[in-house]
Tab-separated table of C-alpha atoms and ligand atoms in Angstrom:
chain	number	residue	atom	x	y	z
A	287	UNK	CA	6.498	-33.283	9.727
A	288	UNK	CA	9.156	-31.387	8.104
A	289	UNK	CA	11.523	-29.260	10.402
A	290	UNK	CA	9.862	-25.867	10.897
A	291	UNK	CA	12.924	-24.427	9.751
A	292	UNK	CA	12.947	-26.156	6.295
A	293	UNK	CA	9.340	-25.735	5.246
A	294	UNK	CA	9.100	-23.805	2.130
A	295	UNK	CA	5.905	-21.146	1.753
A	296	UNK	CA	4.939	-20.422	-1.332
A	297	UNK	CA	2.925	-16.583	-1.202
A	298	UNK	CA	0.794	-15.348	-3.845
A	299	UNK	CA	-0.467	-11.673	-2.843
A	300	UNK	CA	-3.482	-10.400	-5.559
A	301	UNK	CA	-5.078	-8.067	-3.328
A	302	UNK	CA	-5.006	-5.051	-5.132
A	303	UNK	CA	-2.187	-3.904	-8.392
A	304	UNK	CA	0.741	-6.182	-7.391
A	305	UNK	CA	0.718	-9.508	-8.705
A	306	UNK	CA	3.346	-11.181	-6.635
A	307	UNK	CA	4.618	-14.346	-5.657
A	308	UNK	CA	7.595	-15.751	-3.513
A	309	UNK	CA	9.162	-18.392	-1.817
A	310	UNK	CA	10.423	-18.413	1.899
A	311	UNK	CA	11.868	-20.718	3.889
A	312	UNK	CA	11.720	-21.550	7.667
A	313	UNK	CA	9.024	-18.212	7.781
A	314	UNK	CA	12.067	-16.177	7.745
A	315	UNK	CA	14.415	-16.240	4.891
A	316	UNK	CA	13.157	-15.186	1.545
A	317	UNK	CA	14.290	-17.813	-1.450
A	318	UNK	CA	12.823	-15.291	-3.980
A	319	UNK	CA	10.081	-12.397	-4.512
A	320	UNK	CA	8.715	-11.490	-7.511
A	321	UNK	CA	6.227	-8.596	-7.907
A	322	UNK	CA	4.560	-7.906	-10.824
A	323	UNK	CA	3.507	-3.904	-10.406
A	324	UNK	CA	0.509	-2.727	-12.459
A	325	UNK	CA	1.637	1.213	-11.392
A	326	UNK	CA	1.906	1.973	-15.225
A	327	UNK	CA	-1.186	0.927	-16.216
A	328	UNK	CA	-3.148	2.627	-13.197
A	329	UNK	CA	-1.451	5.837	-13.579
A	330	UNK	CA	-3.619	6.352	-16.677
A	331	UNK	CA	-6.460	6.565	-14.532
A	332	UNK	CA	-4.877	8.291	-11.838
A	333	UNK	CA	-5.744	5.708	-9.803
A	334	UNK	CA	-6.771	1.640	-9.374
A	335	UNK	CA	-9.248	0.555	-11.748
A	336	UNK	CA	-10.862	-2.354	-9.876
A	337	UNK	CA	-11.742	-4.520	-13.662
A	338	UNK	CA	-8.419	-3.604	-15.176
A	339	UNK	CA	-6.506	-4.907	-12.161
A	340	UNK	CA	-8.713	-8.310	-11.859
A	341	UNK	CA	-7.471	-8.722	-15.425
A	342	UNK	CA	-3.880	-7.800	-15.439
A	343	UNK	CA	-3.401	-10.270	-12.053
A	344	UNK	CA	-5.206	-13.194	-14.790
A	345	UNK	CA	-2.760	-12.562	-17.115
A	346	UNK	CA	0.313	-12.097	-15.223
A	347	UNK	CA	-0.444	-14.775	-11.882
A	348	UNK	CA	1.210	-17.785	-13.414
A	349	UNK	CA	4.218	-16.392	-15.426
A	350	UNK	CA	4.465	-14.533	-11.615
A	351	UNK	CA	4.394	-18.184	-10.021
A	352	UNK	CA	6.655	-19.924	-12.176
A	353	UNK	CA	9.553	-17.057	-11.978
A	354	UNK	CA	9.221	-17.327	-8.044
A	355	UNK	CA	9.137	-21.014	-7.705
A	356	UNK	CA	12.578	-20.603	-10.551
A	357	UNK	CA	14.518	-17.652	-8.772
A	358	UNK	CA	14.076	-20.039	-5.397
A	359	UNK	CA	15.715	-22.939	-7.340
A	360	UNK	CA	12.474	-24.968	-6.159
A	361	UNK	CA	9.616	-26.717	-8.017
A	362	UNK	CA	6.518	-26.840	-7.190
A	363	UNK	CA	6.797	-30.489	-5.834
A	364	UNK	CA	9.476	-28.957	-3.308
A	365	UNK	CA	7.017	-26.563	-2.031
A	366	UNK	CA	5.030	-27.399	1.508
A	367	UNK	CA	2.216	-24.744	1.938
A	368	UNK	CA	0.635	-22.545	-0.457
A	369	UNK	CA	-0.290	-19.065	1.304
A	370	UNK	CA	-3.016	-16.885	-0.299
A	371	UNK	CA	-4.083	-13.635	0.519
A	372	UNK	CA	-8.194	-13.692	1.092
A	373	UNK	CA	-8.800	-10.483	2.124
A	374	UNK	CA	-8.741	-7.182	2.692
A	375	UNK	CA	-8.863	-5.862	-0.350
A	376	UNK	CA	-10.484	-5.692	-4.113
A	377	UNK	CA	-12.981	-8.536	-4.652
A	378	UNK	CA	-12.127	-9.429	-8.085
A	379	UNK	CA	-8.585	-9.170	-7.591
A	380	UNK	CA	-8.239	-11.238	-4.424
A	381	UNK	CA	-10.572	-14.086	-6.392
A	382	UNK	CA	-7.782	-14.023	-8.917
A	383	UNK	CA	-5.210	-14.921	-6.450
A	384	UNK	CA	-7.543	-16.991	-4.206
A	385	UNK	CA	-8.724	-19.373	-7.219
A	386	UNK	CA	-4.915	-20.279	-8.290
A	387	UNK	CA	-3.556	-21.049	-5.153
A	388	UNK	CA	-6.992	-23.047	-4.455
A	389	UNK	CA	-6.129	-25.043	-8.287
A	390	UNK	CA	-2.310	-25.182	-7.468
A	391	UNK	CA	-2.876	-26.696	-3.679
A	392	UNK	CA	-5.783	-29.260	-4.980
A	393	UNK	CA	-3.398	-30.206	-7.799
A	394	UNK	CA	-0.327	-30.743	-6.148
A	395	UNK	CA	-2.090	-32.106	-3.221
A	396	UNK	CA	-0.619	-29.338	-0.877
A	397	UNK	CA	-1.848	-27.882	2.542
A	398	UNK	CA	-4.240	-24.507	1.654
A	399	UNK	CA	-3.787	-21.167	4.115
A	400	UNK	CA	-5.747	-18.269	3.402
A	401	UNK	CA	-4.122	-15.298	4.785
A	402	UNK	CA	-5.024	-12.073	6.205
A	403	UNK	CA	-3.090	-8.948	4.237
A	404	UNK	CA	-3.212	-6.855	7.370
A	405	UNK	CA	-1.155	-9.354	9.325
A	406	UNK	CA	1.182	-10.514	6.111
A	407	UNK	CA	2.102	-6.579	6.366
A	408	UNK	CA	2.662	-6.742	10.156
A	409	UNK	CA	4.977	-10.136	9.446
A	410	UNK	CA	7.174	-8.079	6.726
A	411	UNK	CA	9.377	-7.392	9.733
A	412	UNK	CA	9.919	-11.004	10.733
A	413	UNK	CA	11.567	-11.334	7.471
A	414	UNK	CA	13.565	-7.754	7.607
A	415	UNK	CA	14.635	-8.985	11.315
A	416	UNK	CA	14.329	-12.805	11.551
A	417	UNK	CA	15.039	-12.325	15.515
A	418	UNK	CA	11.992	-10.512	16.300
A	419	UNK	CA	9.330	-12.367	18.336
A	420	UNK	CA	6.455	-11.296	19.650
A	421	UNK	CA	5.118	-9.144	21.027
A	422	UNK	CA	5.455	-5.939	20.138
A	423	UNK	CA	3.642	-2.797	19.260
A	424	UNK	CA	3.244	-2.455	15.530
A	425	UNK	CA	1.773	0.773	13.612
A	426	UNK	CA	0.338	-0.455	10.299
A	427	UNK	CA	-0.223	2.016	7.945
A	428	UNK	CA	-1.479	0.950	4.317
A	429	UNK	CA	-3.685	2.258	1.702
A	430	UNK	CA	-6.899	1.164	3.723
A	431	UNK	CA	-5.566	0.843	6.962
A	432	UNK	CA	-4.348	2.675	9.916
A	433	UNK	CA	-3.759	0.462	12.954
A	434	UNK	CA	-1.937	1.215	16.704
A	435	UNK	CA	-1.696	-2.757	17.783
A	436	UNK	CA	0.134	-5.216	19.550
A	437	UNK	CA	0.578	-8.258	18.643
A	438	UNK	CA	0.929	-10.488	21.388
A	439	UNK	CA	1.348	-13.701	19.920
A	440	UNK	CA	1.739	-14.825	16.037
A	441	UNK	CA	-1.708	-14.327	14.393
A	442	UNK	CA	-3.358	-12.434	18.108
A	443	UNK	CA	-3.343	-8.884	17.871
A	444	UNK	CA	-4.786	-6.487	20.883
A	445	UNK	CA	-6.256	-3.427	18.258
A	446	UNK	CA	-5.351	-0.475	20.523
A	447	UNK	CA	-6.254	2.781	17.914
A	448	UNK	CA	-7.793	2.498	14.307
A	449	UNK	CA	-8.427	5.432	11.739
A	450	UNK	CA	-11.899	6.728	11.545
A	451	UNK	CA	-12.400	7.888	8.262
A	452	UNK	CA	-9.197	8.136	5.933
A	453	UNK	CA	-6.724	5.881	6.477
A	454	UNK	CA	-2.930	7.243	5.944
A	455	UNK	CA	-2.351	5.922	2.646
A	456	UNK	CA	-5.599	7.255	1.710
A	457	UNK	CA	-4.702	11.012	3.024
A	458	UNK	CA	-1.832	10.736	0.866
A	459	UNK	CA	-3.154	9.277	-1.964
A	460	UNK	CA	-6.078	12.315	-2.107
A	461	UNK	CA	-3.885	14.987	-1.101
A	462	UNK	CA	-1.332	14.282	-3.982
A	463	UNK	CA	-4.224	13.785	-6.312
A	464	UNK	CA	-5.558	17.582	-5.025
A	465	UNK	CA	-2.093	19.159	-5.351
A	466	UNK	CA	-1.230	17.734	-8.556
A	467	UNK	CA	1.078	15.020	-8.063
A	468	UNK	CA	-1.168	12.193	-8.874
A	469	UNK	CA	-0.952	8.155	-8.334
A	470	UNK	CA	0.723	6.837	-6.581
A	471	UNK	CA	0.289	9.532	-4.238
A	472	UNK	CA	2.555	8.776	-1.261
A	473	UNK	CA	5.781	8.098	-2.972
A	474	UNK	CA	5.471	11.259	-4.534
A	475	UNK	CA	4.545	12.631	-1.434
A	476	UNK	CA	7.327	11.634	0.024
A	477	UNK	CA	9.939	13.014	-3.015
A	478	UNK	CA	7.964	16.814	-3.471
A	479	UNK	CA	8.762	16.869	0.325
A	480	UNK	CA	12.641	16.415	0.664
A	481	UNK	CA	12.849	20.097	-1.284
A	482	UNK	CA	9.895	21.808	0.281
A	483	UNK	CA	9.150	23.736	3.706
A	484	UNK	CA	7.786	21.599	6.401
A	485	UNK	CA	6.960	24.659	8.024
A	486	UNK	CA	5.439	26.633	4.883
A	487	UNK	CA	1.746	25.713	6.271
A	488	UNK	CA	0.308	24.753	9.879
A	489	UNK	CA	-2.132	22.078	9.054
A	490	UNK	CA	-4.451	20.913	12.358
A	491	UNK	CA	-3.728	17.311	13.527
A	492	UNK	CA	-6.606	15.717	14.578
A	493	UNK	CA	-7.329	13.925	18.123
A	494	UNK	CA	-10.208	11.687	18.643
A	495	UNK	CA	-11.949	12.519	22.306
A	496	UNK	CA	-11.676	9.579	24.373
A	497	UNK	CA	-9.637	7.675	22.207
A	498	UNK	CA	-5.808	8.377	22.433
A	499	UNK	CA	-4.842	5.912	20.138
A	500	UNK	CA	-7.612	6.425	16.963
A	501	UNK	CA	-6.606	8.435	14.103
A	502	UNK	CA	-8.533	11.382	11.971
A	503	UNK	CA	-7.274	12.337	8.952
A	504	UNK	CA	-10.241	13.439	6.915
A	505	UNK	CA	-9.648	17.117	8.589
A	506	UNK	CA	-6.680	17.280	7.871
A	507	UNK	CA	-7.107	16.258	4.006
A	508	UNK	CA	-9.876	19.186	4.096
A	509	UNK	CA	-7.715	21.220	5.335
A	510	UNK	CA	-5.247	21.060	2.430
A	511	UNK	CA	-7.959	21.431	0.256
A	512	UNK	CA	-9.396	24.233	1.576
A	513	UNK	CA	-5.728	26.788	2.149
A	514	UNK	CA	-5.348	25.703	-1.852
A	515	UNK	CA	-8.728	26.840	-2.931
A	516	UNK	CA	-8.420	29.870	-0.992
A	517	UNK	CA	-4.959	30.432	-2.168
A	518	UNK	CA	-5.859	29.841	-5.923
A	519	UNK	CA	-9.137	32.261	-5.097
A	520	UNK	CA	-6.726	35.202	-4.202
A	521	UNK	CA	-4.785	34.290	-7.422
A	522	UNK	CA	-1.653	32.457	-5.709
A	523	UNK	CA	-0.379	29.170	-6.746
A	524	UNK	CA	0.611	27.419	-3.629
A	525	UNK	CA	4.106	25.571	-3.783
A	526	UNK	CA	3.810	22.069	-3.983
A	527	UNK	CA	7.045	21.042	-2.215
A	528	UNK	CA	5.414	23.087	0.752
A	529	UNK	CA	2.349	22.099	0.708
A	530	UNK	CA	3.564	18.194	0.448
A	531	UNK	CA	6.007	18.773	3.107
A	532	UNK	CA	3.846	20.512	5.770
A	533	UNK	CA	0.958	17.748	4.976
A	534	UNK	CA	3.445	14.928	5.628
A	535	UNK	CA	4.742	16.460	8.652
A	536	UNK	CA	1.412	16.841	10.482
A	537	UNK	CA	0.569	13.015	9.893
A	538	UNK	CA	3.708	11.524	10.868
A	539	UNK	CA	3.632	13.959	13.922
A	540	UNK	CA	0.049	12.225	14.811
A	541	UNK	CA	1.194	8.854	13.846
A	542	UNK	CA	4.766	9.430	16.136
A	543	UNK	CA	2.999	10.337	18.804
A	544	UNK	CA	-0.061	8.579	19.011
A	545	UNK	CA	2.591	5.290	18.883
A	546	UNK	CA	4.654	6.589	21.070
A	547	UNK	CA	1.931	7.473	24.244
A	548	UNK	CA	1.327	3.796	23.323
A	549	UNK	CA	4.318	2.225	24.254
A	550	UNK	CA	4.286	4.227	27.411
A	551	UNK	CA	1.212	3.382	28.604
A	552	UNK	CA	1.831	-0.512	27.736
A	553	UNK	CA	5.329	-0.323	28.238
A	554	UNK	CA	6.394	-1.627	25.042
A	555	UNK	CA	9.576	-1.581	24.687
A	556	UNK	CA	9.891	-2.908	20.459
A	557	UNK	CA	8.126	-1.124	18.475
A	558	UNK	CA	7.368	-2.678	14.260
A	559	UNK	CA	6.218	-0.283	11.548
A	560	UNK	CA	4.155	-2.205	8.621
A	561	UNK	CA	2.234	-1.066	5.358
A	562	UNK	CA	2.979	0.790	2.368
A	563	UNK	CA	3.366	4.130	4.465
A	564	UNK	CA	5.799	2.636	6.058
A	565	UNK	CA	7.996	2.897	3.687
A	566	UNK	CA	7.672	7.269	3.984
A	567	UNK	CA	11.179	8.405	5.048
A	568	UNK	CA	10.025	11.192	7.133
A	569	UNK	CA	7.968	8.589	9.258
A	570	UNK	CA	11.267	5.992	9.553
A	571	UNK	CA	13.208	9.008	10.610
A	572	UNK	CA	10.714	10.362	13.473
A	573	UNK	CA	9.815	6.959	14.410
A	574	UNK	CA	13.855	6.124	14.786
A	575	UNK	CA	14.849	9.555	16.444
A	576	UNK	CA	11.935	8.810	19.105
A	577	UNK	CA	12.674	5.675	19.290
A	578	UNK	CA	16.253	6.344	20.259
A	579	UNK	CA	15.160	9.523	22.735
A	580	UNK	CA	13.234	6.655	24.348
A	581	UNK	CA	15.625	3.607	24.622
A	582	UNK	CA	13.384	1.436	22.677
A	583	UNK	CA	14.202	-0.454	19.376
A	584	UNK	CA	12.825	0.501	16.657
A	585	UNK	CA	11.836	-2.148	13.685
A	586	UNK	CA	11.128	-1.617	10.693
A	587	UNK	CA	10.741	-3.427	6.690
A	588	UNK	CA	12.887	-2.056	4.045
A	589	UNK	CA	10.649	-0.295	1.673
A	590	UNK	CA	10.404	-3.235	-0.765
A	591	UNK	CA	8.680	-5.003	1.911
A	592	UNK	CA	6.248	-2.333	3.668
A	593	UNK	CA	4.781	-2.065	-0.251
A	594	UNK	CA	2.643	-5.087	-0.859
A	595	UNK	CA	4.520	-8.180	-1.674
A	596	UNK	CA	3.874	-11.914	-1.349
A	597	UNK	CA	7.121	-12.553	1.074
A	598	UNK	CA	5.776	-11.330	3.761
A	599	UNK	CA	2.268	-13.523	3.033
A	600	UNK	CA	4.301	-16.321	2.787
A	601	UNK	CA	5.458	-15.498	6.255
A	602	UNK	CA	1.951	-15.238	7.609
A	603	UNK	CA	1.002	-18.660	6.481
A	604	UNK	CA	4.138	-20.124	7.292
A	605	UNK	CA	3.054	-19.058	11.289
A	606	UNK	CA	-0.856	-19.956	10.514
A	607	UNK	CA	0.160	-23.013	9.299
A	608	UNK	CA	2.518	-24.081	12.226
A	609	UNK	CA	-0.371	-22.844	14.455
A	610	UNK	CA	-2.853	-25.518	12.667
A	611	UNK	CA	-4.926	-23.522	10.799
A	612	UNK	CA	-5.192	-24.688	7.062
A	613	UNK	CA	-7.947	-23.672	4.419
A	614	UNK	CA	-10.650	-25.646	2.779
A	615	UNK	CA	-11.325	-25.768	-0.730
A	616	UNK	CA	-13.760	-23.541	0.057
A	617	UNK	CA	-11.600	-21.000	0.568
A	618	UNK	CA	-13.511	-17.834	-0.546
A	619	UNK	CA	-11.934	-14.146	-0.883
A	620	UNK	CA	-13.536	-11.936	1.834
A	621	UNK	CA	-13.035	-7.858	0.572
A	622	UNK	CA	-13.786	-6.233	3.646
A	623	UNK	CA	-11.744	-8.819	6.044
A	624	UNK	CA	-10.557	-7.722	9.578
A	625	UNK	CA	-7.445	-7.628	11.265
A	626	UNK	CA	-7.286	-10.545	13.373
A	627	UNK	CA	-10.003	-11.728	11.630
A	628	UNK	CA	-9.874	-15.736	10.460
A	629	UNK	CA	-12.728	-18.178	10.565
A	630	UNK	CA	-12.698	-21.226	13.081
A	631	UNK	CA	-10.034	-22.564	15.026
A	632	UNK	CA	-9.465	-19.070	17.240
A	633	UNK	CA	-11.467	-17.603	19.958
A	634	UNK	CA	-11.420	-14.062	18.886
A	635	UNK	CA	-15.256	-12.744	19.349
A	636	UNK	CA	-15.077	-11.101	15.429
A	637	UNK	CA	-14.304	-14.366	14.302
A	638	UNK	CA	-18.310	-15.696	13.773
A	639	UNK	CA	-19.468	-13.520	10.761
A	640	UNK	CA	-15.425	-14.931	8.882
A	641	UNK	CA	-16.668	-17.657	10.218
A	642	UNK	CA	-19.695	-18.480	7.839
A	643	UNK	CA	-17.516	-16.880	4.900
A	644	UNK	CA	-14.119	-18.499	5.100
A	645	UNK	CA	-14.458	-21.890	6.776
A	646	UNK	CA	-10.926	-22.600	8.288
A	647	UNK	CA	-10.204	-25.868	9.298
A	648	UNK	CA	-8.344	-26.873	12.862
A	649	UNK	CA	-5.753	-29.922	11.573
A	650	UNK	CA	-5.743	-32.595	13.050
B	243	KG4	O1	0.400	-1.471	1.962
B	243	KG4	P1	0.206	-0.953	0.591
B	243	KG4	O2	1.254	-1.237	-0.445
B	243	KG4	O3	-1.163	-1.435	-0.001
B	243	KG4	C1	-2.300	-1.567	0.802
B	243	KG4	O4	-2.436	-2.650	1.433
B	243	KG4	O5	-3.054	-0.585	0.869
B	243	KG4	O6	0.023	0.600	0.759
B	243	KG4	C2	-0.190	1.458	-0.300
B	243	KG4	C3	-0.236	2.856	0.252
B	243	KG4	C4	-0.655	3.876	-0.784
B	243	KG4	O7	-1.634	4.715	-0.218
B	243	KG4	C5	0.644	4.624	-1.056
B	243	KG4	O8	0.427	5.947	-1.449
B	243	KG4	C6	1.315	4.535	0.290
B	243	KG4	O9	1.064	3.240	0.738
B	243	KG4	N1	2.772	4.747	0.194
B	243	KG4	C7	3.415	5.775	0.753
B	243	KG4	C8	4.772	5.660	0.371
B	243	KG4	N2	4.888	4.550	-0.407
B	243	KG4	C9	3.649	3.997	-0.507
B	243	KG4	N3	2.963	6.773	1.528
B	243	KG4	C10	3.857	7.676	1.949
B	243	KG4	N4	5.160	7.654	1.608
B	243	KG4	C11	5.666	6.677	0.832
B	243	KG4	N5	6.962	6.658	0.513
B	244	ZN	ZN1	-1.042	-3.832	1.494
């Protein structure tokens, strides 16, 4: 086999309205990255049309391809493993991804990895850092996911804390909606909140009893709609610079600390941030100042890479692969995936129901 440092990954990430693709080489060292964002086309809806993104990936997945495969300087003969996100994410849009890679890999008689999003987000910070081993504690925070875990080895993660209801992406994405800011909600979030008054409102920040490390946010979303109905009811128009500021500030105080009792209690001494969320600057700068109060190093993707791309699935297949695991033709996409969650060839006990789904198959 090819030296582990030369293999070249191609990624293709379809998951929900990026259509990306990139090469990288050794799991480390991104050749290109191309990401084909469908944000203008959403924003008429205020949001992801399921149908409209399944088609716009159709149209866009091979021009996507060939200008990653060009920008690396590679062809697809060069190429050693074709990654492929499976799942999480939107059924129709993951197929589209899914069923190229599956054509491309038959075709060019290449080895097939289906690849967990969750974890290609957790592996964005092997390519911002290409010294970082495991493990370390990682807070993912995404549009559908909100995760405290550590991941112990490549592809074995330890969930410590989940979100019940909304995830943090989600709180954003509603909140911006309800305030008038509208899709994408986060980065907007995020720019309202630089000019308003952290301070302007005292929003709760929800604990889950028994569970230090599980997240609420659904309160806290009601909460923000609630103070602006009652505002508008007494004829006020709340400030949305405040309102986005204070809102931000109680969920990256919940998501700071909840990390941070964390790595106490496990003694963790790197900590990873991965997921679109991640890419908030008032969450980099609390994670980094408590980071630093603490002594620990702090890692974490530039924004480009917390957002979904196909580098950082590349990366995840480049490990999977390495580790044995490679996909059957019958590779199928699986919408409501889990993290950790692959079929065959690991122990995990969530692995049966992927299992019957996914089919991986051990290498020989
Ligand atoms: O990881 P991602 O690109 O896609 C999923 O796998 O879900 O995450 C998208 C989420 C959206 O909810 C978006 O509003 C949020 O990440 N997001 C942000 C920022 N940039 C993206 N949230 C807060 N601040 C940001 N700067
Ligand atoms: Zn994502």
């Amino acid at each position: 086999m090819k030296d582990e440092k030369e293999l070249l990954v191609l990624g293709i990430e379809t998951s929900c309205d990026e259509t990306a693709a990139a090469v990288v080489r050794g799991g480390r060292e991104i050749l290109s990255s191309v990401i084909y964002s469908q944000i203008a086309l959403h924003t008429l809806y205020g949001g992801v049309v399921p149908e409209l993104a399944s088609r716009k990936h159709i149209e866009k997945i091979d021009p996507v391809i060939r200008e990653a495969l060009a920008q690396a300087g590679t062809e697809l003969a060069d190429i050693d493993v074709i990654g492929v996100t499976m799942g999480p994410g939107l059924v129709g849009a993951l197929l589209v991804g899914v069923a190229e890679a599956k054509a491309i890999a038959f075709a060019a008689e290449k080895p097939l990895v289906g690849v967990n999003h969750i974890e290609g987000h957790v592996c964005a910070n092997f390519l911002q850092d290409p010294s970082l081993e495991p493990p370390f504690l990682c807070l993912i925070v995404s549009g559908g996911h909100t995760h405290l875990v550590r991941m112990t080895d490549y592809g074995k993660f330890e969930i410590l804390g989940r979100a019940r209801d909304d995830a943090a992406g989600e709180a954003f994405d509603k909140v911006a909606r309800a305030i008038g800011l509208g899709y994408p909600g986060g980065p907007k979030i995020d720019a309202a909140a630089k000019s308003g008054n952290a301070h302007a409102y005292e929003f709760p920040r929800a604990h889950v009893d028994g569970s230090p490390y599980d997240f609420s946010f659904s309160g806290l979303k009601s909460a923000v709609l609630n103070d602006l109905n009652q505002a508008r009811m007494q004829g006020r128009e709340p400030v949305q610079a405040d309102v986005a500021a204070s809102f931000q500030r109680a969920v990256v105080d919940v998501l700071v600390e909840h990390t941070m009792r964390a790595a106490e209690d496990f003694v963790e001494e790197k900590i990873a941030l991965a997921g679109g969320v991640a890419s908030n600057s008032a969450l980099r700068a609390a994670m980094q100042k408590a980071c630093d109060a603490s002594g620990r190093k702090l890692y974490v993707p530039a924004p480009v890479l917390c957002t979904d791309n196909a580098a950082m699935i590349a990366c995840a297949a480049h490990y999977e692969y390495l580790q044995g695991r490679t996909s059957g033709w019958d590779l199928n996409a699986v919408p409501a995936l889990k993290l950790g969650e692959r079929a065959g060839g690991r122990e995990d006990r969530d692995l049966k129901g992927a299992a019957e789904k996914a089919n991986w198959v051990r290498r020989q």
